[in-house]
PDB file of C-alpha atoms and ligand atoms in Angstrom:
ATOM      1  CA  MET A1261       0.000   0.000   0.000  1.00 98.00           C
ATOM      2  CA  GLU A1262       1.009   3.623  -0.546  1.00 98.00           C
ATOM      3  CA  LEU A1263      -0.194   6.531   1.574  1.00 98.00           C
ATOM      4  CA  TYR A1264      -0.055  10.001   0.009  1.00 98.00           C
ATOM      5  CA  GLU A1265       0.104  12.394   2.902  1.00 98.00           C
ATOM      6  CA  PHE A1266       1.195  15.591   4.611  1.00 97.00           C
ATOM      7  CA  GLU A1267       3.248  14.988   7.729  1.00 95.00           C
ATOM      8  CA  LEU A1268       1.306  17.438   9.929  1.00 95.00           C
ATOM      9  CA  SER A1269      -2.196  16.562   8.762  1.00 97.00           C
ATOM     10  CA  GLY A1270      -4.418  15.015  11.429  1.00 98.00           C
ATOM     11  CA  ASN A1271      -6.469  13.291   8.720  1.00 98.00           C
ATOM     12  CA  CYS A1272      -3.318  11.617   7.400  1.00 98.00           C
ATOM     13  CA  TYR A1273      -2.229  10.701  10.934  1.00 98.00           C
ATOM     14  CA  LYS A1274      -5.655   9.056  11.362  1.00 98.00           C
ATOM     15  CA  VAL A1275      -4.848   6.698   8.483  1.00 98.00           C
ATOM     16  CA  ARG A1276      -1.263   6.070   9.687  1.00 98.00           C
ATOM     17  CA  LEU A1277      -2.655   5.202  13.131  1.00 98.00           C
ATOM     18  CA  MET A1278      -5.185   2.740  11.688  1.00 98.00           C
ATOM     19  CA  LEU A1279      -2.541   1.110   9.476  1.00 98.00           C
ATOM     20  CA  SER A1280      -0.315   0.721  12.506  1.00 98.00           C
ATOM     21  CA  LEU A1281      -3.078  -0.668  14.752  1.00 98.00           C
ATOM     22  CA  LEU A1282      -3.774  -3.245  12.039  1.00 98.00           C
ATOM     23  CA  ASN A1283      -0.045  -3.928  11.729  1.00 98.00           C
ATOM     24  CA  LEU A1284      -0.149  -3.228   7.979  1.00 98.00           C
ATOM     25  CA  LYS A1285       2.934  -2.319   5.974  1.00 98.00           C
ATOM     26  CA  TYR A1286       2.804   0.663   3.608  1.00 98.00           C
ATOM     27  CA  GLU A1287       5.023   3.194   1.879  1.00 98.00           C
ATOM     28  CA  SER A1288       4.624   6.827   2.843  1.00 98.00           C
ATOM     29  CA  ARG A1289       4.561   9.285  -0.075  1.00 98.00           C
ATOM     30  CA  ILE A1290       4.954  12.782   1.333  1.00 98.00           C
ATOM     31  CA  VAL A1291       3.113  15.213  -0.934  1.00 98.00           C
ATOM     32  CA  ASN A1292       4.811  18.584  -1.418  1.00 98.00           C
ATOM     33  CA  GLY A1293       2.239  21.030   0.010  1.00 96.00           C
ATOM     34  CA  PRO A1294       4.147  24.309  -0.568  1.00 95.00           C
ATOM     35  CA  GLU A1295       4.631  23.313  -4.244  1.00 97.00           C
ATOM     36  CA  LYS A1296       0.938  22.371  -4.508  1.00 97.00           C
ATOM     37  CA  GLU A1297       1.695  18.841  -5.630  1.00 98.00           C
ATOM     38  CA  HIS A1298      -1.798  17.892  -4.390  1.00 98.00           C
ATOM     39  CA  LYS A1299      -3.242  20.151  -7.143  1.00 98.00           C
ATOM     40  CA  SER A1300      -1.110  18.631  -9.932  1.00 98.00           C
ATOM     41  CA  SER A1301      -2.857  16.728 -12.724  1.00 98.00           C
ATOM     42  CA  THR A1302      -1.267  13.455 -11.588  1.00 97.00           C
ATOM     43  CA  PHE A1303      -2.571  13.902  -8.054  1.00 98.00           C
ATOM     44  CA  LEU A1304      -6.018  15.105  -9.208  1.00 98.00           C
ATOM     45  CA  GLU A1305      -6.382  11.842 -11.098  1.00 98.00           C
ATOM     46  CA  MET A1306      -6.209  10.068  -7.733  1.00 98.00           C
ATOM     47  CA  ASN A1307      -8.349  12.625  -5.881  1.00 98.00           C
ATOM     48  CA  PRO A1308     -10.167  15.276  -7.920  1.00 98.00           C
ATOM     49  CA  PHE A1309     -10.651  17.253  -4.678  1.00 98.00           C
ATOM     50  CA  GLY A1310      -6.875  17.768  -4.506  1.00 98.00           C
ATOM     51  CA  GLN A1311      -6.595  16.655  -0.887  1.00 98.00           C
ATOM     52  CA  VAL A1312      -4.645  14.175   1.167  1.00 98.00           C
ATOM     53  CA  PRO A1313      -4.868  11.492   2.419  1.00 98.00           C
ATOM     54  CA  VAL A1314      -5.058   9.142  -0.546  1.00 98.00           C
ATOM     55  CA  LEU A1315      -4.419   5.442  -0.046  1.00 98.00           C
ATOM     56  CA  LYS A1316      -3.485   3.128  -2.889  1.00 98.00           C
ATOM     57  CA  ASP A1317      -3.898  -0.606  -2.362  1.00 98.00           C
ATOM     58  CA  ASN A1318      -2.780  -2.211  -5.632  1.00 97.00           C
ATOM     59  CA  ASP A1319      -5.276  -0.885  -8.177  1.00 96.00           C
ATOM     60  CA  ILE A1320      -7.689   0.471  -5.575  1.00 98.00           C
ATOM     61  CA  VAL A1321      -7.338   4.237  -5.043  1.00 98.00           C
ATOM     62  CA  LEU A1322      -9.139   5.714  -2.052  1.00 98.00           C
ATOM     63  CA  ARG A1323      -9.656   9.279  -0.892  1.00 98.00           C
ATOM     64  CA  ASP A1324     -11.069  10.701   2.357  1.00 98.00           C
ATOM     65  CA  SER A1325      -9.763   9.600   5.734  1.00 98.00           C
ATOM     66  CA  GLN A1326     -13.163   8.352   6.932  1.00 98.00           C
ATOM     67  CA  ALA A1327     -13.689   6.261   3.788  1.00 98.00           C
ATOM     68  CA  ILE A1328     -10.159   4.890   4.129  1.00 98.00           C
ATOM     69  CA  LEU A1329     -10.891   3.789   7.711  1.00 98.00           C
ATOM     70  CA  VAL A1330     -13.981   1.933   6.471  1.00 98.00           C
ATOM     71  CA  TYR A1331     -11.936   0.243   3.754  1.00 98.00           C
ATOM     72  CA  LEU A1332      -9.123  -0.793   6.107  1.00 98.00           C
ATOM     73  CA  ALA A1333     -11.567  -2.114   8.701  1.00 98.00           C
ATOM     74  CA  LYS A1334     -13.519  -4.122   6.152  1.00 97.00           C
ATOM     75  CA  ALA A1335     -10.552  -5.345   4.116  1.00 98.00           C
ATOM     76  CA  TYR A1336      -8.099  -6.066   6.939  1.00 98.00           C
ATOM     77  CA  GLY A1337      -9.858  -5.703  10.292  1.00 96.00           C
ATOM     78  CA  GLY A1338     -11.740  -9.008  10.439  1.00 91.00           C
ATOM     79  CA  ASN A1339     -14.824  -8.543  12.597  1.00 88.00           C
ATOM     80  CA  ASP A1340     -13.190  -5.850  14.699  1.00 93.00           C
ATOM     81  CA  TRP A1341     -13.366  -2.076  14.163  1.00 98.00           C
ATOM     82  CA  PHE A1342     -16.694  -1.989  12.271  1.00 97.00           C
ATOM     83  CA  SER A1343     -20.033  -3.735  12.767  1.00 97.00           C
ATOM     84  CA  GLU A1344     -22.367  -5.630  10.497  1.00 95.00           C
ATOM     85  CA  LYS A1345     -25.318  -4.927  12.815  1.00 96.00           C
ATOM     86  CA  PRO A1346     -27.411  -2.209  11.129  1.00 97.00           C
ATOM     87  CA  ALA A1347     -27.908   0.001  14.188  1.00 98.00           C
ATOM     88  CA  GLU A1348     -24.270  -0.278  15.269  1.00 98.00           C
ATOM     89  CA  ALA A1349     -23.020   0.431  11.738  1.00 97.00           C
ATOM     90  CA  ALA A1350     -25.243   3.537  11.623  1.00 98.00           C
ATOM     91  CA  GLU A1351     -23.899   4.696  14.990  1.00 98.00           C
ATOM     92  CA  ILE A1352     -20.298   4.256  13.772  1.00 98.00           C
ATOM     93  CA  ILE A1353     -21.043   6.173  10.587  1.00 98.00           C
ATOM     94  CA  SER A1354     -22.659   8.984  12.563  1.00 98.00           C
ATOM     95  CA  TRP A1355     -19.306   9.502  14.322  1.00 98.00           C
ATOM     96  CA  LEU A1356     -17.473   9.435  10.975  1.00 98.00           C
ATOM     97  CA  SER A1357     -19.793  12.261   9.892  1.00 98.00           C
ATOM     98  CA  ILE A1358     -19.025  14.162  13.102  1.00 98.00           C
ATOM     99  CA  ALA A1359     -15.306  13.747  12.308  1.00 98.00           C
ATOM    100  CA  ALA A1360     -15.817  15.305   8.869  1.00 98.00           C
ATOM    101  CA  ASN A1361     -18.079  18.062  10.162  1.00 98.00           C
ATOM    102  CA  GLU A1362     -17.902  19.265  13.789  1.00 98.00           C
ATOM    103  CA  VAL A1363     -14.364  17.987  14.450  1.00 98.00           C
ATOM    104  CA  SER A1364     -13.119  19.587  11.250  1.00 98.00           C
ATOM    105  CA  ARG A1365     -15.000  22.908  11.783  1.00 98.00           C
ATOM    106  CA  GLY A1366     -14.081  23.046  15.490  1.00 98.00           C
ATOM    107  CA  PRO A1367     -10.737  21.776  16.822  1.00 98.00           C
ATOM    108  CA  GLY A1368      -9.421  21.041  13.311  1.00 98.00           C
ATOM    109  CA  ALA A1369     -10.047  24.607  12.137  1.00 98.00           C
ATOM    110  CA  LEU A1370      -8.594  26.145  15.337  1.00 98.00           C
ATOM    111  CA  ARG A1371      -5.412  24.120  14.937  1.00 98.00           C
ATOM    112  CA  ALA A1372      -5.094  25.114  11.257  1.00 97.00           C
ATOM    113  CA  HIS A1373      -5.562  28.736  12.326  1.00 98.00           C
ATOM    114  CA  PHE A1374      -3.076  28.792  15.194  1.00 97.00           C
ATOM    115  CA  ILE A1375      -0.307  26.691  13.651  1.00 96.00           C
ATOM    116  CA  LEU A1376      -0.745  27.391   9.929  1.00 93.00           C
ATOM    117  CA  GLY A1377      -2.372  30.830   9.994  1.00 96.00           C
ATOM    118  CA  ARG A1378      -5.493  29.751   8.107  1.00 97.00           C
ATOM    119  CA  PRO A1379      -8.131  32.514   8.270  1.00 98.00           C
ATOM    120  CA  ILE A1380     -11.238  31.236  10.078  1.00 98.00           C
ATOM    121  CA  ASN A1381     -14.068  32.571  12.214  1.00 98.00           C
ATOM    122  CA  VAL A1382     -12.398  31.859  15.572  1.00 98.00           C
ATOM    123  CA  GLU A1383     -15.479  32.503  17.711  1.00 98.00           C
ATOM    124  CA  GLU A1384     -17.586  30.142  15.607  1.00 98.00           C
ATOM    125  CA  ALA A1385     -14.890  27.417  15.676  1.00 98.00           C
ATOM    126  CA  LYS A1386     -14.609  27.785  19.468  1.00 98.00           C
ATOM    127  CA  ALA A1387     -18.380  27.448  19.876  1.00 98.00           C
ATOM    128  CA  VAL A1388     -18.429  24.310  17.666  1.00 98.00           C
ATOM    129  CA  THR A1389     -15.534  22.906  19.711  1.00 98.00           C
ATOM    130  CA  THR A1390     -17.162  23.533  23.088  1.00 98.00           C
ATOM    131  CA  SER A1391     -20.425  21.934  22.097  1.00 98.00           C
ATOM    132  CA  LEU A1392     -18.568  18.963  20.536  1.00 98.00           C
ATOM    133  CA  LEU A1393     -16.406  18.438  23.636  1.00 98.00           C
ATOM    134  CA  ASN A1394     -19.483  18.527  25.865  1.00 98.00           C
ATOM    135  CA  VAL A1395     -21.182  15.841  23.785  1.00 98.00           C
ATOM    136  CA  LEU A1396     -18.032  13.691  23.754  1.00 98.00           C
ATOM    137  CA  GLU A1397     -17.531  14.116  27.505  1.00 98.00           C
ATOM    138  CA  LYS A1398     -21.095  13.028  28.241  1.00 98.00           C
ATOM    139  CA  GLN A1399     -20.878  10.027  25.897  1.00 98.00           C
ATOM    140  CA  LEU A1400     -17.514   8.938  27.297  1.00 98.00           C
ATOM    141  CA  SER A1401     -18.580   9.378  30.910  1.00 98.00           C
ATOM    142  CA  GLU A1402     -21.205   6.688  30.235  1.00 98.00           C
ATOM    143  CA  PHE A1403     -19.365   4.436  27.767  1.00 98.00           C
ATOM    144  CA  GLN A1404     -15.739   3.371  27.230  1.00 98.00           C
ATOM    145  CA  TRP A1405     -15.884   3.803  23.447  1.00 98.00           C
ATOM    146  CA  LEU A1406     -17.897   6.128  21.229  1.00 98.00           C
ATOM    147  CA  ALA A1407     -20.065   3.843  19.121  1.00 98.00           C
ATOM    148  CA  THR A1408     -20.279   0.323  20.562  1.00 97.00           C
ATOM    149  CA  ASN A1409     -19.010  -1.561  23.615  1.00 96.00           C
ATOM    150  CA  LYS A1410     -15.599  -1.997  21.959  1.00 97.00           C
ATOM    151  CA  ILE A1411     -13.252   0.245  20.047  1.00 98.00           C
ATOM    152  CA  THR A1412     -14.241   0.913  16.441  1.00 98.00           C
ATOM    153  CA  ILE A1413     -13.169   3.205  13.621  1.00 98.00           C
ATOM    154  CA  ALA A1414     -15.517   5.788  15.189  1.00 98.00           C
ATOM    155  CA  ASP A1415     -12.924   6.296  17.953  1.00 98.00           C
ATOM    156  CA  ILE A1416     -10.041   6.453  15.473  1.00 98.00           C
ATOM    157  CA  ALA A1417     -11.874   8.991  13.295  1.00 98.00           C
ATOM    158  CA  ILE A1418     -12.560  11.367  16.191  1.00 98.00           C
ATOM    159  CA  TYR A1419      -9.321  10.942  18.147  1.00 98.00           C
ATOM    160  CA  PRO A1420      -6.646  12.839  16.123  1.00 98.00           C
ATOM    161  CA  TYR A1421      -7.992  16.407  16.174  1.00 98.00           C
ATOM    162  CA  ILE A1422      -9.184  16.023  19.783  1.00 98.00           C
ATOM    163  CA  ALA A1423      -5.731  14.845  20.813  1.00 98.00           C
ATOM    164  CA  LEU A1424      -4.176  17.687  18.773  1.00 98.00           C
ATOM    165  CA  SER A1425      -6.559  20.303  20.135  1.00 97.00           C
ATOM    166  CA  ARG A1426      -3.942  21.899  22.396  1.00 96.00           C
ATOM    167  CA  GLN A1427      -2.285  23.207  19.212  1.00 97.00           C
ATOM    168  CA  GLY A1428      -5.515  25.085  18.571  1.00 97.00           C
ATOM    169  CA  ASN A1429      -5.381  26.634  22.064  1.00 97.00           C
ATOM    170  CA  VAL A1430      -8.118  24.301  23.324  1.00 97.00           C
ATOM    171  CA  SER A1431      -7.695  22.937  26.836  1.00 97.00           C
ATOM    172  CA  LEU A1432      -9.000  19.471  27.718  1.00 97.00           C
ATOM    173  CA  SER A1433      -8.413  19.994  31.434  1.00 96.00           C
ATOM    174  CA  GLY A1434     -12.154  20.099  32.213  1.00 97.00           C
ATOM    175  CA  TYR A1435     -12.851  16.937  30.221  1.00 98.00           C
ATOM    176  CA  LYS A1436     -11.786  13.991  32.369  1.00 98.00           C
ATOM    177  CA  SER A1437     -13.658  11.282  30.455  1.00 98.00           C
ATOM    178  CA  ILE A1438     -12.229  12.466  27.126  1.00 98.00           C
ATOM    179  CA  ARG A1439      -8.704  12.367  28.595  1.00 98.00           C
ATOM    180  CA  GLU A1440      -9.280   8.828  29.935  1.00 98.00           C
ATOM    181  CA  TRP A1441     -10.584   7.726  26.514  1.00 98.00           C
ATOM    182  CA  MET A1442      -7.494   9.232  24.855  1.00 98.00           C
ATOM    183  CA  SER A1443      -5.244   7.304  27.177  1.00 97.00           C
ATOM    184  CA  ARG A1444      -7.137   4.057  26.439  1.00 98.00           C
ATOM    185  CA  ILE A1445      -6.372   4.678  22.752  1.00 98.00           C
ATOM    186  CA  GLN A1446      -2.753   5.582  23.508  1.00 97.00           C
ATOM    187  CA  ASN A1447      -2.336   2.254  25.322  1.00 97.00           C
ATOM    188  CA  LEU A1448      -3.519   0.113  22.405  1.00 98.00           C
ATOM    189  CA  PRO A1449      -0.965  -2.322  20.943  1.00 98.00           C
ATOM    190  CA  GLY A1450       0.421  -0.779  17.750  1.00 98.00           C
ATOM    191  CA  TYR A1451      -0.492   2.784  18.792  1.00 98.00           C
ATOM    192  CA  ILE A1452       1.635   5.522  17.228  1.00 97.00           C
ATOM    193  CA  GLY A1453       1.545   9.238  17.970  1.00 97.00           C
ATOM    194  CA  MET A1454       2.518  12.352  16.066  1.00 96.00           C
ATOM    195  CA  SER A1455       4.089  15.668  16.996  1.00 91.00           C
ATOM    196  CA  GLY A1456       1.790  18.042  18.845  1.00 90.00           C
ATOM    197  CA  LEU A1457      -0.409  15.401  20.492  1.00 89.00           C
ATOM    198  CA  THR A1458      -1.541  15.877  24.072  1.00 73.00           C
ATOM    199  CA  PRO A1459       0.287  13.171  26.048  1.00 69.00           C
TER     200      PRO A1459
HETATM  201  N1  LIG B2869     -12.690  14.921   4.334  1.00 55.46           N
HETATM  202  C1  LIG B2869     -11.300  14.811   3.953  1.00 55.46           C
HETATM  203  C2  LIG B2869     -10.588  16.127   4.207  1.00 55.46           C
HETATM  204  C3  LIG B2869      -9.168  16.070   3.717  1.00 55.46           C
HETATM  205  C4  LIG B2869      -8.436  17.355   3.961  1.00 55.46           C
HETATM  206  O1  LIG B2869      -9.012  18.365   4.403  1.00 55.46           O
HETATM  207  N2  LIG B2869      -7.135  17.310   3.657  1.00 55.46           N
HETATM  208  C5  LIG B2869      -6.306  18.466   3.853  1.00 55.46           C
HETATM  209  C6  LIG B2869      -5.134  18.109   4.755  1.00 55.46           C
HETATM  210  S1  LIG B2869      -5.734  17.672   6.360  1.00 55.46           S
HETATM  211  C7  LIG B2869      -5.775  18.900   2.506  1.00 55.46           C
HETATM  212  O2  LIG B2869      -5.376  18.087   1.689  1.00 55.46           O
HETATM  213  N3  LIG B2869      -5.769  20.215   2.282  1.00 55.46           N
HETATM  214  C8  LIG B2869      -5.270  20.793   1.083  1.00 55.46           C
HETATM  215  C9  LIG B2869      -6.357  21.443   0.289  1.00 55.46           C
HETATM  216  O3  LIG B2869      -7.543  21.320   0.616  1.00 55.46           O
HETATM  217  O4  LIG B2869      -6.003  22.112  -0.674  1.00 55.46           O
HETATM  218  C10 LIG B2869     -10.642  13.667   4.730  1.00 55.46           C
HETATM  219  O5  LIG B2869     -11.129  13.355   5.830  1.00 55.46           O
HETATM  220  O6  LIG B2869      -9.699  13.067   4.238  1.00 55.46           O
END
């Protein structure tokens, strides 16, 4: 497998983490962001949206970190990480949607603003973040994992930008259950981190 990625992207880290938890070998292809390699015609053939991550598995080319998690779980995760039960599958997918929406518009946007200087509406991103963290805290004070009674790709989809939230000037000090959930993830066999993560 080949992973086209930016080193500092939380969405790319999400895929690296999943590959590592599944003990899968892959080659990292670092895409040259400053030179806009992700907007080149060769790259746009793999992902017309011009974004990383992209995962190639032989002749299968996949874009979008959430979709890649689904693929890895189904292709290589056995019966772990996803669920065939309709209600559980829907619950997992609802968290994948939250990863692409609230997580991205909240802690993801704040991090991009404070470390990369991306212009955003800071007040709006902070409000999205606070309401997201409150929902996560409540869920995780009642359950060990987000979607089912064991870890799934829902947890892996949400984890990176929550664990990186300190880089967006977001404090998790008032969120005990979220911090305990993060440490459960950090203790998984095969876990890998990235720079900037809250220990
Ligand atoms: N929904 C996509 C979002 C991907 C995304 O936003 N990628 C960013 C890096 S984290 C990117 O490639 N940005 C460059 C651009 O949009 O031009 C996913 O989850 O993979």
